[in-house]
Amino acid sequence: MDGQYLPISEAKISVLDYGFLHSDATYDVVHVWEGAFFRLDDHLDRFFAGLDKLHMSIPYDKKQVTDILRNCVALSGLKNAYVEFICTRGTSPTFSRDPRDAVNRFIAFAIPFGSVANPEQLKHGLHAAITPLQRIPPQSVDPTVKNYHWLDLVKGLYAAFEVGADTAMLVDAEGNVSEGPGFNIFAVTDGKVLTPKYGVLRGITRQTIFDICHTLGIACLAGDLSPAKLKQADEVFVTSTAGGVMPVTKIDAEPMGRGLPGPLTGQITERYWGMHRDDKYRLLVEYPATT
Ligand code: PLP
């Protein structure tokens, strides 16, 4: 933060930062697994594209951000880490309300790896509730720019907890399934994989699923996914950098398939973690000799 590495408890921003006041920010999250970043270049591409779309700039290029993230993780000593990097609109020295006057701020941090699903849920599957809540429409907030407009997702979580579910799935303006708090959604029907196309973040894990399916010779498409189609699927899973590929075994009151994580979900999950050992996708962290 501000060109310094510091303990996370000391990393603080001004209450006047528009990132805080207006959610005027973009960010990305990459993970480090067994001492290596996974698909960092893809996360950087998404982040820098977001900066452009929001008219923001930072005084670093992709190589410099890579160095900062590597240093952050190395200093934390974490072998499995959740690494977030953020650009906020920042503050305007004159308190002007014109976003062009604000000085953008870059922050990056590394904390222990976290997952949408806990170990029990990873083993037995998540219980998701499809809420009637509509995800913020893409005409309002571009979902391909990773953002903190989460009030709909948080509202969804409370609605899910009320019916005893673990997490929520939101819909789009047409009533099709979109995404959930921090994850993309996939359905497997008759050996074919389908994920929502519109109004969702183009998750890096989602892209990895496309890649894995391509290698396995499995059809994987982005298109409309109605709640009915999702509930009739043979298998359902959700994906996030925070957790990878996570099975869903119950939607609303109905168990999916036999109520167990599906075989294709298992195969894809294995491939996903296997790719973490492939030099094509990983970038090693160089830890100080003492850690
Ligand atoms: N959708 C939303 C709204 C998210 O916040 C996230 C990740 O945090 C995802 C999807 C999954 O994206 P990725 O696979 O890049 O982590």
Coordinates of N, CA, C and O and ligand atoms in Angstrom, one line a residue, residues 27-30 43 46 82 116 135 143 146-147 149-150 153 179-185 200-208 239-242 244 272, ligand 1:
Y27 N -11.2 -4.8 -8.6 CA -10.2 -5.6 -7.9 C -10.1 -7.0 -8.6 O -10.9 -7.3 -9.5
D28 N -9.2 -7.8 -8.2 CA -9.1 -9.1 -8.6 C -8.6 -10.0 -7.5 O -8.0 -9.5 -6.6
V29 N -8.9 -11.3 -7.6 CA -8.4 -12.2 -6.6 C -7.7 -13.4 -7.3 O -8.4 -14.0 -8.2
V30 N -6.5 -13.7 -7.0 CA -5.8 -14.8 -7.6 C -5.4 -15.7 -6.4 O -5.3 -15.2 -5.3
H43 N -5.5 -13.2 -14.5 CA -6.1 -12.3 -13.5 C -5.6 -10.9 -13.8 O -6.4 -9.9 -13.7
R46 N -7.5 -9.4 -16.8 CA -8.9 -9.0 -16.4 C -8.8 -7.7 -15.6 O -9.6 -6.8 -15.8
Y82 N -4.8 -16.4 -0.5 CA -5.9 -15.6 -1.2 C -5.3 -14.2 -1.4 O -5.0 -13.5 -0.4
V116 N -15.2 -20.7 -0.7 CA -16.7 -20.5 -0.6 C -17.3 -21.6 0.1 O -18.1 -21.4 1.0
R135 N -29.7 -10.2 -10.1 CA -28.3 -9.7 -10.1 C -28.3 -8.3 -10.8 O -29.0 -8.2 -11.8
P143 N -20.6 -6.5 -15.4 CA -20.2 -7.6 -14.5 C -18.8 -8.2 -14.9 O -18.2 -8.9 -14.1
K146 N -14.6 -6.8 -12.4 CA -14.8 -7.3 -11.1 C -15.0 -6.2 -10.1 O -14.2 -5.2 -10.0
N147 N -16.1 -6.2 -9.3 CA -16.5 -5.1 -8.6 C -17.1 -5.4 -7.2 O -17.4 -6.6 -6.9
H149 N -20.0 -4.4 -6.0 CA -21.5 -4.2 -5.9 C -22.1 -5.5 -5.4 O -22.6 -6.3 -6.2
W150 N -22.1 -5.7 -4.1 CA -22.4 -7.0 -3.6 C -23.7 -7.0 -2.7 O -24.1 -8.0 -2.1
L153 N -26.0 -9.7 -3.7 CA -25.5 -11.0 -3.3 C -25.6 -11.3 -1.8 O -25.9 -12.4 -1.4
E179 N -25.4 -15.8 -11.3 CA -24.2 -16.2 -10.5 C -24.6 -16.0 -9.0 O -25.7 -15.6 -8.6
G180 N -23.6 -16.4 -8.1 CA -23.8 -16.3 -6.7 C -22.7 -15.5 -6.0 O -21.8 -15.0 -6.7
P181 N -22.8 -15.4 -4.7 CA -21.8 -14.6 -4.0 C -20.4 -15.2 -4.1 O -19.9 -16.0 -3.3
G182 N -19.7 -14.7 -5.2 CA -18.3 -15.1 -5.4 C -18.1 -16.3 -6.3 O -17.0 -16.9 -6.3
F183 N -19.1 -16.7 -7.0 CA -18.9 -17.9 -7.9 C -19.8 -17.9 -9.1 O -20.8 -17.3 -9.2
N184 N -19.3 -18.7 -10.1 CA -20.1 -19.0 -11.4 C -20.8 -20.3 -11.2 O -20.3 -21.1 -10.3
I185 N -21.8 -20.6 -12.0 CA -22.6 -21.7 -11.8 C -22.6 -22.6 -13.1 O -22.6 -22.1 -14.2
V200 N -22.7 -12.1 -16.0 CA -21.9 -12.7 -15.0 C -20.4 -12.3 -15.2 O -20.0 -11.8 -16.3
L201 N -19.7 -12.4 -14.1 CA -18.2 -12.2 -14.2 C -17.7 -13.4 -15.0 O -18.0 -14.5 -14.9
R202 N -16.7 -13.0 -15.9 CA -16.0 -14.1 -16.7 C -15.0 -14.6 -15.8 O -13.8 -14.2 -15.8
G203 N -15.4 -15.6 -14.9 CA -14.5 -16.1 -13.9 C -13.3 -16.8 -14.6 O -13.4 -17.4 -15.6
I204 N -12.1 -16.7 -13.9 CA -10.9 -17.4 -14.4 C -11.1 -18.9 -14.2 O -10.7 -19.7 -15.0
T205 N -11.8 -19.2 -13.1 CA -12.1 -20.7 -12.9 C -13.1 -21.2 -13.9 O -13.0 -22.3 -14.4
R206 N -14.0 -20.3 -14.3 CA -15.0 -20.6 -15.3 C -14.3 -20.9 -16.6 O -14.5 -21.9 -17.3
Q207 N -13.3 -20.1 -17.0 CA -12.5 -20.3 -18.2 C -11.7 -21.6 -18.0 O -11.6 -22.3 -19.0
T208 N -11.2 -21.9 -16.8 CA -10.5 -23.2 -16.6 C -11.4 -24.4 -16.9 O -10.9 -25.4 -17.4
T239 N -18.0 -22.4 -9.3 CA -16.6 -22.3 -9.4 C -16.1 -20.9 -8.9 O -16.8 -19.9 -9.1
S240 N -15.0 -20.9 -8.2 CA -14.4 -19.6 -7.8 C -12.9 -19.8 -7.5 O -12.5 -20.9 -7.1
T241 N -12.1 -18.8 -7.6 CA -10.7 -18.8 -7.2 C -10.7 -19.1 -5.7 O -9.7 -19.8 -5.2
A242 N -11.7 -18.7 -5.0 CA -11.8 -19.1 -3.6 C -12.5 -20.4 -3.4 O -13.7 -20.5 -3.2
G244 N -12.1 -23.2 -5.9 CA -12.0 -24.0 -7.1 C -13.3 -24.5 -7.6 O -14.2 -23.7 -7.8
Y272 N -8.6 -29.9 -12.4 CA -8.4 -28.5 -12.0 C -7.2 -28.4 -11.0 O -6.3 -27.5 -11.3
Ligands
PLP1 N1 -18.8 -14.2 -9.9 C1 -18.5 -13.2 -8.9 C2 -19.6 -12.2 -8.6 C3 -17.3 -13.3 -8.2 O1 -17.1 -12.3 -7.2 C4 -16.4 -14.3 -8.5 C5 -15.1 -14.4 -7.7 O2 -14.9 -13.8 -6.7 C6 -16.7 -15.2 -9.5 C7 -17.9 -15.1 -10.1 C8 -15.7 -16.3 -9.8 O3 -14.6 -15.8 -10.5 P1 -13.1 -16.4 -10.5 O4 -13.2 -17.8 -11.0 O5 -12.3 -15.5 -11.4 O6 -12.7 -16.4 -9.0

